PDB file of C-alpha atoms in Angstrom:
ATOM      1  CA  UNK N  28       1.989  14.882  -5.398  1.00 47.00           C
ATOM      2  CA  UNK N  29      -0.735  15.011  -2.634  1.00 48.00           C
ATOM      3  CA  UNK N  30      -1.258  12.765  -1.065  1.00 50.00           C
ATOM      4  CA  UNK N  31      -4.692  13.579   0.545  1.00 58.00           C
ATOM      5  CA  UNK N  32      -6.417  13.957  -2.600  1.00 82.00           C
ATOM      6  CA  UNK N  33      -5.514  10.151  -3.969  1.00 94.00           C
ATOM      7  CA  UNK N  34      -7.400   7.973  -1.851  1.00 96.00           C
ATOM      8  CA  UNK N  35      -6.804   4.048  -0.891  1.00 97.00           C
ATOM      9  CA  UNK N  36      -8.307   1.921  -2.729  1.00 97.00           C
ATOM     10  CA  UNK N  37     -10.879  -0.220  -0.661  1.00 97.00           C
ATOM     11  CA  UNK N  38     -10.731  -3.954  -1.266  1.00 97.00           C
ATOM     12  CA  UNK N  39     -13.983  -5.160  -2.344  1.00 97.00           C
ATOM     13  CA  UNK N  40     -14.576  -8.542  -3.980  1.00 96.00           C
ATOM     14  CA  UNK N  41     -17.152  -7.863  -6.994  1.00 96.00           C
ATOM     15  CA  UNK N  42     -20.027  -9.772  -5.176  1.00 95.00           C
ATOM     16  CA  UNK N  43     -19.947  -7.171  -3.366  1.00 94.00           C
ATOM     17  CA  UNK N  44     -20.848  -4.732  -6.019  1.00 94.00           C
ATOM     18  CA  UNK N  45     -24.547  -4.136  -4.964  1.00 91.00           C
ATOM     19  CA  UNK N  46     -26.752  -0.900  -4.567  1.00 91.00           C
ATOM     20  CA  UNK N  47     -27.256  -1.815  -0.681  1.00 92.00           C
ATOM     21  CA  UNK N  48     -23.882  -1.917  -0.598  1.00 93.00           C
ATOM     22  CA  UNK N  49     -21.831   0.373   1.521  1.00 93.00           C
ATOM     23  CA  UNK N  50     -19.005   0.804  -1.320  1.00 93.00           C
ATOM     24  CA  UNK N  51     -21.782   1.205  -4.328  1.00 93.00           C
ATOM     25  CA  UNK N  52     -20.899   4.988  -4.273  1.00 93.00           C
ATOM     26  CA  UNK N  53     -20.736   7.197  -6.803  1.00 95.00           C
ATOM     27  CA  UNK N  54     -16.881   7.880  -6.634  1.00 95.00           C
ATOM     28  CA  UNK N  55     -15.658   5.482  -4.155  1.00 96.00           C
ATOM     29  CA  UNK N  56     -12.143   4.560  -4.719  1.00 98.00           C
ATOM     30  CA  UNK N  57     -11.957   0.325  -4.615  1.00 98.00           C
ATOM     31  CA  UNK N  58      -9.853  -2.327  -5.616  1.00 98.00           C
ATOM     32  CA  UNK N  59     -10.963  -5.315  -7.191  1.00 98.00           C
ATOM     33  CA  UNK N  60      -9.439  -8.557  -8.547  1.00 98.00           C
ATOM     34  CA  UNK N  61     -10.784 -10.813 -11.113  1.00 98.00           C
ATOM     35  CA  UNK N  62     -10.822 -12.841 -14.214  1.00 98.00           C
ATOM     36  CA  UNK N  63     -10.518 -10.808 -17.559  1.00 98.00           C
ATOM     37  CA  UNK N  64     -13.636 -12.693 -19.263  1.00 97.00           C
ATOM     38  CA  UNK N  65     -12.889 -10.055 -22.662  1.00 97.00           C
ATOM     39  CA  UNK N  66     -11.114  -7.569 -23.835  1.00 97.00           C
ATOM     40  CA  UNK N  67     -11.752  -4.293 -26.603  1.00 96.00           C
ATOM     41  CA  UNK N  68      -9.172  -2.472 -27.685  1.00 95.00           C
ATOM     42  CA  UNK N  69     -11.955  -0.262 -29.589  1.00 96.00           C
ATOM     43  CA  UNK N  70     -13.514   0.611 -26.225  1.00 96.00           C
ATOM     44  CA  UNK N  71     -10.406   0.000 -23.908  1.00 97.00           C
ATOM     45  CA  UNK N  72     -13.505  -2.082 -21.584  1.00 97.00           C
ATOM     46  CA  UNK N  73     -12.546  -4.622 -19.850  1.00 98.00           C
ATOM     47  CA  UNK N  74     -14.826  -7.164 -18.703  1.00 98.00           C
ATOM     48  CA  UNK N  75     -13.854  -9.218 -15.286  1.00 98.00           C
ATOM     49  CA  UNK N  76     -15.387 -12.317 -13.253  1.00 97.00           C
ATOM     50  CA  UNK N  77     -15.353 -13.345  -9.716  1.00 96.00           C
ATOM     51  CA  UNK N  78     -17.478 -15.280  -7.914  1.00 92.00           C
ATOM     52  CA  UNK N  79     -20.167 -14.631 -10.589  1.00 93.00           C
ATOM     53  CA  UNK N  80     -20.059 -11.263 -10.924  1.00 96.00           C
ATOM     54  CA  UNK N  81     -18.762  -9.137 -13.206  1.00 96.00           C
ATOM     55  CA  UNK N  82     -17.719  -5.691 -13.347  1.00 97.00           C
ATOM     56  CA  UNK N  83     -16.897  -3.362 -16.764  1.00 97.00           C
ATOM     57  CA  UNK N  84     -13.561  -1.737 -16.510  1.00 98.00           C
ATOM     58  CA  UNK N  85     -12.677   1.320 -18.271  1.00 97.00           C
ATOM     59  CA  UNK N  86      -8.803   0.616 -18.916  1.00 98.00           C
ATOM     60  CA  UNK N  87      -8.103   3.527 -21.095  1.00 97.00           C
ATOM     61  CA  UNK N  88      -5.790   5.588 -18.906  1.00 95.00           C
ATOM     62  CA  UNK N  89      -3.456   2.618 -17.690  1.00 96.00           C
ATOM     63  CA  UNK N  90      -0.125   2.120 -19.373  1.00 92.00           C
ATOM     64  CA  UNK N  91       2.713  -0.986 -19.718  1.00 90.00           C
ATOM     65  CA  UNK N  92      -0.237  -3.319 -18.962  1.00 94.00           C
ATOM     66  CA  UNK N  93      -0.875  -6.619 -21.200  1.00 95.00           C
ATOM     67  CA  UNK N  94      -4.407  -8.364 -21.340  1.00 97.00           C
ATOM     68  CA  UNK N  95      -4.426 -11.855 -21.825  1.00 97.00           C
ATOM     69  CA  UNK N  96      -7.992 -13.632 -21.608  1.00 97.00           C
ATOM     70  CA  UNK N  97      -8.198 -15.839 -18.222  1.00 97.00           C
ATOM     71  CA  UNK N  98      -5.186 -14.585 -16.511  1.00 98.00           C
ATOM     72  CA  UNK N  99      -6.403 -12.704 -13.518  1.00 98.00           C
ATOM     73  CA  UNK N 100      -6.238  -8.583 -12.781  1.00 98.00           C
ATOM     74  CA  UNK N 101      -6.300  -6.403 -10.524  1.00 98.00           C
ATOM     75  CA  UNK N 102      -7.567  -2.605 -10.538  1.00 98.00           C
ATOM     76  CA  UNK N 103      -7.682   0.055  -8.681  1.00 98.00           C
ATOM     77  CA  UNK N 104     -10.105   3.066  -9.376  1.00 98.00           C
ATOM     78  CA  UNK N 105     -13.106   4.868  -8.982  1.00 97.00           C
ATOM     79  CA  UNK N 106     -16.567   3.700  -9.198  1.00 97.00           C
ATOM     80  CA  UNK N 107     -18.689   5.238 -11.645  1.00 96.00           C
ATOM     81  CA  UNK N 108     -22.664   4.541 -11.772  1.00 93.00           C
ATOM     82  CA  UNK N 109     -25.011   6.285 -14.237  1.00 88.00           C
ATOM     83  CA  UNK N 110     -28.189   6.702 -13.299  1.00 82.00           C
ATOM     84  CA  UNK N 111     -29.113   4.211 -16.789  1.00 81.00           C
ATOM     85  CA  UNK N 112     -26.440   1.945 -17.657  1.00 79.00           C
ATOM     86  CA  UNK N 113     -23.944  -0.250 -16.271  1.00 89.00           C
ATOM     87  CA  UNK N 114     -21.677   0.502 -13.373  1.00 95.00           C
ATOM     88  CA  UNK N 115     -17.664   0.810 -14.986  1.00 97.00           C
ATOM     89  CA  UNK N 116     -14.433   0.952 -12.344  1.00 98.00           C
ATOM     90  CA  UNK N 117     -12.814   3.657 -14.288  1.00 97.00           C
ATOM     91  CA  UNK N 118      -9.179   2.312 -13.256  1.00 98.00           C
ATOM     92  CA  UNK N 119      -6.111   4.147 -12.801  1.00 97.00           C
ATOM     93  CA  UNK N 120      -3.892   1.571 -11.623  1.00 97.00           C
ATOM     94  CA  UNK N 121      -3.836  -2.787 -12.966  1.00 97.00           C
ATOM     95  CA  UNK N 122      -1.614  -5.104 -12.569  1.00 97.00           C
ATOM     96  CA  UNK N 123      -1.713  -8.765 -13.551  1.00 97.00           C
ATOM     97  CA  UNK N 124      -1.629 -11.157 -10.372  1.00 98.00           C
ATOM     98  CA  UNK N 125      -1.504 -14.519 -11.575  1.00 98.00           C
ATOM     99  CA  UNK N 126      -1.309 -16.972  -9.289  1.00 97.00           C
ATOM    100  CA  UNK N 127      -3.117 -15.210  -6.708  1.00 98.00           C
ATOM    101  CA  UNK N 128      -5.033 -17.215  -4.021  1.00 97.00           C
ATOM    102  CA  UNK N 129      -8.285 -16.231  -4.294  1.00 96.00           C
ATOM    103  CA  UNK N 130      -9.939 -18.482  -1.499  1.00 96.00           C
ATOM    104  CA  UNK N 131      -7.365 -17.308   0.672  1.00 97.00           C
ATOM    105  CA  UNK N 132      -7.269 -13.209  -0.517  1.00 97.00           C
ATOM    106  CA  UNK N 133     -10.821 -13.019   0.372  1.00 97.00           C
ATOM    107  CA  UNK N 134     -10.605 -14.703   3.468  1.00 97.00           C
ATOM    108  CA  UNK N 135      -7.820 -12.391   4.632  1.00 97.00           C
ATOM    109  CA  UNK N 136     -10.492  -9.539   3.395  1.00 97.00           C
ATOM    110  CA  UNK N 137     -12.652 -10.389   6.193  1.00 96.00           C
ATOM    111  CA  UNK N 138      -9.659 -10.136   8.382  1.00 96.00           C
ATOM    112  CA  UNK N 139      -8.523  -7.015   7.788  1.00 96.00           C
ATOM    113  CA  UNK N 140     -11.780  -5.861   7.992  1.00 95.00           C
ATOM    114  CA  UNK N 141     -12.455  -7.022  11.352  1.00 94.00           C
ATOM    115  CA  UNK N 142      -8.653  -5.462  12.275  1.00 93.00           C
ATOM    116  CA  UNK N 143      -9.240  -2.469  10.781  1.00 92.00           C
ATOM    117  CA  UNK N 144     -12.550  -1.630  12.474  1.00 92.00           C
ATOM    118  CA  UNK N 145     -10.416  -2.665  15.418  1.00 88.00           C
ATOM    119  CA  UNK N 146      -8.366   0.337  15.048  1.00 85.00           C
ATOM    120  CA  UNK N 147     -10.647   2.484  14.535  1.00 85.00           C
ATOM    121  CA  UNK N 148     -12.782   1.567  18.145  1.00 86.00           C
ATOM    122  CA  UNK N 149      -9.305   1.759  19.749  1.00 79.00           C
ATOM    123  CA  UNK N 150      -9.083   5.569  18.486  1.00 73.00           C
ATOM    124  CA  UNK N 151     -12.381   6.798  19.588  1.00 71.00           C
ATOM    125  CA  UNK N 152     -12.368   4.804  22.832  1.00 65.00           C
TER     126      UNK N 152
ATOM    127  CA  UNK P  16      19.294   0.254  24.501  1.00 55.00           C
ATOM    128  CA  UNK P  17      15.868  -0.086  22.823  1.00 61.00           C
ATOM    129  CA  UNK P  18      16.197  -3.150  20.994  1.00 63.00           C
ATOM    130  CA  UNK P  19      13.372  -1.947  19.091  1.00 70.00           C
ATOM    131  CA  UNK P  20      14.648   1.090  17.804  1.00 80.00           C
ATOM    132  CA  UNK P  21      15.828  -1.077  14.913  1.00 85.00           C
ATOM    133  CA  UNK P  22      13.309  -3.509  14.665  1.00 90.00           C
ATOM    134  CA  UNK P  23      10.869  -2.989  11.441  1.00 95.00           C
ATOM    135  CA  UNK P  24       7.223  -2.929  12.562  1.00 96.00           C
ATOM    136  CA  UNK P  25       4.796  -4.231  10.094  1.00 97.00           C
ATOM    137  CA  UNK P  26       1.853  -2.186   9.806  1.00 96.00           C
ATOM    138  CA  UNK P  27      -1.159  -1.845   7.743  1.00 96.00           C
ATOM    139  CA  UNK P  28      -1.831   1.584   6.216  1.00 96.00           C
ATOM    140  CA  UNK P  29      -4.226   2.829   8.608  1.00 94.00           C
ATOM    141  CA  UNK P  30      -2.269   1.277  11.727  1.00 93.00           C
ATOM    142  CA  UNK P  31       0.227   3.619  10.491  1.00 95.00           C
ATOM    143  CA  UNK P  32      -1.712   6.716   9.764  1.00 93.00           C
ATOM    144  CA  UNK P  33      -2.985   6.553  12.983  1.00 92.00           C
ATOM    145  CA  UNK P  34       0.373   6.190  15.081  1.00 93.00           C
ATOM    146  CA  UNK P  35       0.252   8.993  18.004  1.00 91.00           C
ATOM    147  CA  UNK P  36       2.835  11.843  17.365  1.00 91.00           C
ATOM    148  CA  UNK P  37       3.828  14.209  20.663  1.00 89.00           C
ATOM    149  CA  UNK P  38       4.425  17.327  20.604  1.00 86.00           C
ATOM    150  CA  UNK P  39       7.628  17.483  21.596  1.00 85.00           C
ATOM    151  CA  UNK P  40      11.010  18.178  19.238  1.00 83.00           C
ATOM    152  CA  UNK P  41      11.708  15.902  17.795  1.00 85.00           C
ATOM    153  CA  UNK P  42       8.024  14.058  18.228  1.00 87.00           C
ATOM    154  CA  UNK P  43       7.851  10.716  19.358  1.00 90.00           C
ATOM    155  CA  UNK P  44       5.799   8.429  17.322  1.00 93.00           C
ATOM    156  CA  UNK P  45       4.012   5.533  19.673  1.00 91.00           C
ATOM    157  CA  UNK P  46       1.524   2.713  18.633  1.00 90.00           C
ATOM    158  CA  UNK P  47      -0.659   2.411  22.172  1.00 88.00           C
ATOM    159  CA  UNK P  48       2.328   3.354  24.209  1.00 87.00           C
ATOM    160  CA  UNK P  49       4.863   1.610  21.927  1.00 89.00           C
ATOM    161  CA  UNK P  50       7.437   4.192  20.583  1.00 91.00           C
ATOM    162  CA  UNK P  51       7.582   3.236  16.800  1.00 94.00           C
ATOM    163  CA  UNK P  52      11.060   3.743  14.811  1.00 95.00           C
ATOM    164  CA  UNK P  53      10.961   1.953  11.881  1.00 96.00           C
ATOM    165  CA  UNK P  54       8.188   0.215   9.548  1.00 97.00           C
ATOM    166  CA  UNK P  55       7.476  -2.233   6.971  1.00 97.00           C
ATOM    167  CA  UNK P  56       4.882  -1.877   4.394  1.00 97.00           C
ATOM    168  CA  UNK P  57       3.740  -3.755   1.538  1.00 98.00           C
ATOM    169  CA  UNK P  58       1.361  -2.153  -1.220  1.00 98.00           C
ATOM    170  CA  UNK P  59       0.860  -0.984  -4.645  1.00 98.00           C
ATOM    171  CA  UNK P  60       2.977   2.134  -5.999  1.00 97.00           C
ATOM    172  CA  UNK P  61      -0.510   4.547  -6.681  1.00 97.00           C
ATOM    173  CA  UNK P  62       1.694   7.552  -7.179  1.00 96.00           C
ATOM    174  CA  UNK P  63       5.070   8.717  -7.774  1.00 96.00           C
ATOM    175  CA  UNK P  64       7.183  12.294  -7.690  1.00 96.00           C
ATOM    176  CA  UNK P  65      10.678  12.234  -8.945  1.00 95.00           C
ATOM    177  CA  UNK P  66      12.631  15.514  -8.107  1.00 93.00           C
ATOM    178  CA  UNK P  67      16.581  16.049  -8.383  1.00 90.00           C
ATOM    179  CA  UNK P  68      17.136  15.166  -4.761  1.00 91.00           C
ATOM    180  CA  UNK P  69      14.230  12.929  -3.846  1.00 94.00           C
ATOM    181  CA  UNK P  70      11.511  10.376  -5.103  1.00 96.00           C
ATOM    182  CA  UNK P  71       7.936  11.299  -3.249  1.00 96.00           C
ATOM    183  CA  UNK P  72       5.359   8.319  -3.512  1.00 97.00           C
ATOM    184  CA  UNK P  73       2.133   6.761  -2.399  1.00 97.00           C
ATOM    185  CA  UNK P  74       1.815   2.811  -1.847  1.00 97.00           C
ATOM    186  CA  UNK P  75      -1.680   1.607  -1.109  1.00 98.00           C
ATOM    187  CA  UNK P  76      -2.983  -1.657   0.985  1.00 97.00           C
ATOM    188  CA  UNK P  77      -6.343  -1.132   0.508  1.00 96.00           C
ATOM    189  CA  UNK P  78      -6.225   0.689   4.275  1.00 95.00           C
ATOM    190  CA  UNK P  79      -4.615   3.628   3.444  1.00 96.00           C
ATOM    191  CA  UNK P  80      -1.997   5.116   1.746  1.00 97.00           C
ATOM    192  CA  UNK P  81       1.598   5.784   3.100  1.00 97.00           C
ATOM    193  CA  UNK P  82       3.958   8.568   2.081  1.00 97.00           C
ATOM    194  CA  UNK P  83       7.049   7.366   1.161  1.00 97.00           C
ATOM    195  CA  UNK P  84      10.259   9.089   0.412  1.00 97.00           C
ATOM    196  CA  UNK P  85      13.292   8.173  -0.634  1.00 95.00           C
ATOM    197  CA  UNK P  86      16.099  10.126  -0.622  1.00 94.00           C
ATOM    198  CA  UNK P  87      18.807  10.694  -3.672  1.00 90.00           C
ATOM    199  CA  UNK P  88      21.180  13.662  -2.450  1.00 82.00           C
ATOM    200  CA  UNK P  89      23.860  11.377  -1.546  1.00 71.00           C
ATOM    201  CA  UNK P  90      26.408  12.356  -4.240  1.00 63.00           C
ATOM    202  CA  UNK P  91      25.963  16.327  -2.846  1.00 59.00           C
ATOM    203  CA  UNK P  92      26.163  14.857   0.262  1.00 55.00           C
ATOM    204  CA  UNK P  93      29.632  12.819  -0.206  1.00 52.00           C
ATOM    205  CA  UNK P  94      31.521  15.705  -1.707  1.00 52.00           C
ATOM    206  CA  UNK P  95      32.101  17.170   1.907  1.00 53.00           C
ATOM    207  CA  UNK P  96      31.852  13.922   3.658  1.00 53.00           C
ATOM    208  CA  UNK P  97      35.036  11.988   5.084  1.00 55.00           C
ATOM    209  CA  UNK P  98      32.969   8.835   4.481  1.00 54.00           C
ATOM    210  CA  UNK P  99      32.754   9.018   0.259  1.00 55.00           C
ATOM    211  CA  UNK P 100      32.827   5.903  -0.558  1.00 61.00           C
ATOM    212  CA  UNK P 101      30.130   4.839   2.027  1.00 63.00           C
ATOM    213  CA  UNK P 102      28.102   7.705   0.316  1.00 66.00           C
ATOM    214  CA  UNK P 103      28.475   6.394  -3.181  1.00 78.00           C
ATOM    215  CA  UNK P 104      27.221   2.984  -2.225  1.00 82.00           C
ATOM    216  CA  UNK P 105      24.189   4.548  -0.597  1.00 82.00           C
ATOM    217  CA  UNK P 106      24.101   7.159  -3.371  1.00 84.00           C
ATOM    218  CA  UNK P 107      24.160   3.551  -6.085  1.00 86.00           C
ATOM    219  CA  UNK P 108      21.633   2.035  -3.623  1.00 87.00           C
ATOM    220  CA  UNK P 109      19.086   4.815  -3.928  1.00 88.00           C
ATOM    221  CA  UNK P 110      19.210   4.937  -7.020  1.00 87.00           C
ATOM    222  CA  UNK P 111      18.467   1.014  -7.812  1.00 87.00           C
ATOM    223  CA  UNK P 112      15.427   1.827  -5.330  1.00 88.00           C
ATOM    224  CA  UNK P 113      13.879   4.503  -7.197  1.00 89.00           C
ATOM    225  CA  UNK P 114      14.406   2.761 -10.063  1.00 88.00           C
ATOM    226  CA  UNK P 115      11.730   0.041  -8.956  1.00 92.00           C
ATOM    227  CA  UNK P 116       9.132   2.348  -7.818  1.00 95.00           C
ATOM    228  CA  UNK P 117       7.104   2.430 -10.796  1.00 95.00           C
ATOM    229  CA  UNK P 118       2.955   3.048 -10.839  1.00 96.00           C
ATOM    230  CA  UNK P 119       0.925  -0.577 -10.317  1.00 96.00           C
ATOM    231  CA  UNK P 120       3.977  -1.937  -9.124  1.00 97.00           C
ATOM    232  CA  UNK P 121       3.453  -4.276  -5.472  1.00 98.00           C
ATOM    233  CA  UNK P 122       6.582  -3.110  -3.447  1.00 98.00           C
ATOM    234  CA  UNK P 123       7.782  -4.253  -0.211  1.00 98.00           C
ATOM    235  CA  UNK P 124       9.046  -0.527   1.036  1.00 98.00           C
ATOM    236  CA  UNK P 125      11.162  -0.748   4.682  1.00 97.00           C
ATOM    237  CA  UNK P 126      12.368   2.703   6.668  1.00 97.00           C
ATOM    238  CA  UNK P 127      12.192   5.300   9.255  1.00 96.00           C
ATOM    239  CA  UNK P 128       9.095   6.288  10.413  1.00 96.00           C
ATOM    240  CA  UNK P 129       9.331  10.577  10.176  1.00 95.00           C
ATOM    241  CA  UNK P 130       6.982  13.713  10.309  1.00 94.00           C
ATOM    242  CA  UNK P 131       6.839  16.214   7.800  1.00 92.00           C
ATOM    243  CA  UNK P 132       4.949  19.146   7.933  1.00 90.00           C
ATOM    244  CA  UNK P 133       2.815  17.405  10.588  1.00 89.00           C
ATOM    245  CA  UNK P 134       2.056  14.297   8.450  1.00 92.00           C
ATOM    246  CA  UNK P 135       3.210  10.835   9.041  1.00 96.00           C
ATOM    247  CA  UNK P 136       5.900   9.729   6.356  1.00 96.00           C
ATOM    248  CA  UNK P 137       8.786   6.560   5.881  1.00 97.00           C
ATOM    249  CA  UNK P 138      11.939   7.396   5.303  1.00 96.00           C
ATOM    250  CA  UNK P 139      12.732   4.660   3.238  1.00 96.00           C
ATOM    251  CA  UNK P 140      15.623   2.956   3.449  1.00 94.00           C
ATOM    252  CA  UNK P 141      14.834  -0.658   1.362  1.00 94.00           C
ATOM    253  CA  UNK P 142      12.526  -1.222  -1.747  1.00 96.00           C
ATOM    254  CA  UNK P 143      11.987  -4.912  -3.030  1.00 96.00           C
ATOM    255  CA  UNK P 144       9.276  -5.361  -5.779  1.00 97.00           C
ATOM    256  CA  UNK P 145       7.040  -7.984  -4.811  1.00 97.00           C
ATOM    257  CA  UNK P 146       6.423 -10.420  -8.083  1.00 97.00           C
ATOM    258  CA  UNK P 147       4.085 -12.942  -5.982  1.00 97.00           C
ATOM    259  CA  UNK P 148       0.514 -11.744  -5.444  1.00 97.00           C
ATOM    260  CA  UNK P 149       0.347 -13.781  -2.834  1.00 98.00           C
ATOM    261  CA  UNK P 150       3.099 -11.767  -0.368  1.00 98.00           C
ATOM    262  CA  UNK P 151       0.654  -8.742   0.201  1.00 98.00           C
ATOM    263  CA  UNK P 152      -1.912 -11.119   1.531  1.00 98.00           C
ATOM    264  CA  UNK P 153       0.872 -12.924   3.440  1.00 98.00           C
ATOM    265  CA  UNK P 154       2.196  -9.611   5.213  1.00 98.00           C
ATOM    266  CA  UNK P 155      -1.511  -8.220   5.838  1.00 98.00           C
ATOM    267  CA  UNK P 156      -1.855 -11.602   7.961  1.00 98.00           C
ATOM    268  CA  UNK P 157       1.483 -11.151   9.668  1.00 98.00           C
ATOM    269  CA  UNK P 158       0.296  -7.429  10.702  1.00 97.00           C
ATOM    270  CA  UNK P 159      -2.543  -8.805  12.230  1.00 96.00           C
ATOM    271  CA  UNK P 160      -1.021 -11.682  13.877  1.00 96.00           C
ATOM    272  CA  UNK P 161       2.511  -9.590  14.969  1.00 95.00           C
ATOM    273  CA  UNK P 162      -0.070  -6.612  16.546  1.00 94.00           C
ATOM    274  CA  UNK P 163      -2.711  -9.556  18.348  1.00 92.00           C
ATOM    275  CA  UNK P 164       0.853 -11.183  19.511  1.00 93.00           C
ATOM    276  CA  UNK P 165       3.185  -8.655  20.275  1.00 90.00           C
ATOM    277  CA  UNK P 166       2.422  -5.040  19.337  1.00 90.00           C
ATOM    278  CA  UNK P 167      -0.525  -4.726  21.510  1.00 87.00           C
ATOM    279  CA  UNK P 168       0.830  -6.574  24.436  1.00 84.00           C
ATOM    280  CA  UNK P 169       1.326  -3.830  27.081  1.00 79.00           C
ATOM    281  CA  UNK P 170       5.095  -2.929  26.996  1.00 71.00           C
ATOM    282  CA  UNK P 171       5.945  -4.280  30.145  1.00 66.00           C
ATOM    283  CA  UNK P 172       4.710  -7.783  29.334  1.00 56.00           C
ATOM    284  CA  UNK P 173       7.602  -7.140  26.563  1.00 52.00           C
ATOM    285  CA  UNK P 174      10.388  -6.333  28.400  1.00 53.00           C
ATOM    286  CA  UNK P 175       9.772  -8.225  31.429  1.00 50.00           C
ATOM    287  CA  UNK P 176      12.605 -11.191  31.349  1.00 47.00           C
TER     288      UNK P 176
END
């Protein structure tokens, strides 16, 4: 296991999701929750909502994972975005969370953020 | 005695990845100033390792992830050890840890905070798998409120009775 190559994944609500975005990289390891709108088992896509926006989800390397349409998931993977088509989080890690507070899970996203760029100014200064 | 020797810090990923290690043998481990023992962390299982005498794994908060190992020589351990039957519990114990640690899983992981090989690692004494979603957003929260309250406060504000 090394543990430099996996990388955390960043929480990022899928509003967020936008080219001027600083996390709409080609690669970028994120973590997003939302509601699983539909499901193929063809294609192994996923489909999740938040907030209004969605976000495809290729689910075809997780295992011991049920999808139920409406119950809320989380993933954590990479970001993939062809240069013609539609941006897919290919995930290798999901997890149902339902009953998750969402008002309050974003809310304590903003936290952390302003923490953790806290940290990070108390390195360098 | 340093009260907080046993005292669990909880700590976001990247609080923890950045803790200060000396040089010295053994190193000290310090949060601005504050020697650091032990730690709490709550995350998702992103990777896992099982050997014969250890379990190796990743848990990710979104800030970082933290090496984790948990230890499973106890029954080569308690052949030689006048305290056997304290092994075998902690031997049974270790077991019924590693046994939770599964990928996707949302663990609550508690332990020693320990270098290896010049990277920062836990030790890890407790696992408890977190069913409610909302307990990683609870303990993020308590890091930031336990570091703006107490870990940050400069350690003589602390001690001072």
């Amino acid at each position: 296991m090394a543990s430099s190559i996996i990388k955390p994944g960043l929480l990022v609500a899928l509003q967020e999701l936008q080219p001027s975005s600083p996390f709409f990289k080609e690669g970028q390891s994120i973590r997003v929750t939302g509601k699983l709108q539909s499901y193929s088992v063809e294609s192994a896509i996923a489909i999740i909502v938040d907030g209004g926006a969605t976000l495809l989800i290729d689910t075809q390397h997780l295992r011991d994972i049920n999808f139920r349409i409406n119950s809320i998931y989380q993933f954590i993977g990479e970001l993939l975005i062809p240069h013609d088509g539609q941006v897919v989080l290919k995930a290798r890690i999901g997890r149902n969370v339902d009953g998750i507070d969402l008002n309050l899970y974003h809310q304590s996203i903003r936290l952390r953020r302003k923490f953790e760029a806290d940290i990070v100014r108390s390195k360098t200064t | 005695m340093d009260a907080s020797r046993y005292a669990h810090v909880k700590l976001l990923a990247a609080d923890f990845l950045s803790l200060a290690v000396s040089s010295s043998a053994p190193p000290t481990i310090s949060r601005r100033g504050r020697p650091i023992y032990r730690a709490e962390f709550v995350g998702v299982v992103v990777s896992r390792d099982r050997r014969p005498k250890l379990l190796r794994f990743l848990i990710d908060d979104g800030s970082g992830c933290v090496p984790c190992v948990l230890w499973l020589n106890h029954d080569l351990l308690s052949k030689s050890s006048v305290f056997a039957s304290g092994d075998d519990l902690a031997a049974s114990a270790a077991r019924d840890h590693a046994g939770k640690v599964n990928l996707g899983v949302l663990v609550r992981v508690r332990g020693r905070v320990t270098v290896f090989r010049g990277e920062l690692q836990i030790t890890v004494k407790d696992v408890l798998v977190e069913r409610d979603p909302n307990a990683e957003i609870l303990h993020w929260l308590q890091c930031i409120k336990l570091a703006r309250d107490c870990y940050d406060l400069p350690l003589a504000a602390v001690t001072k009775v």
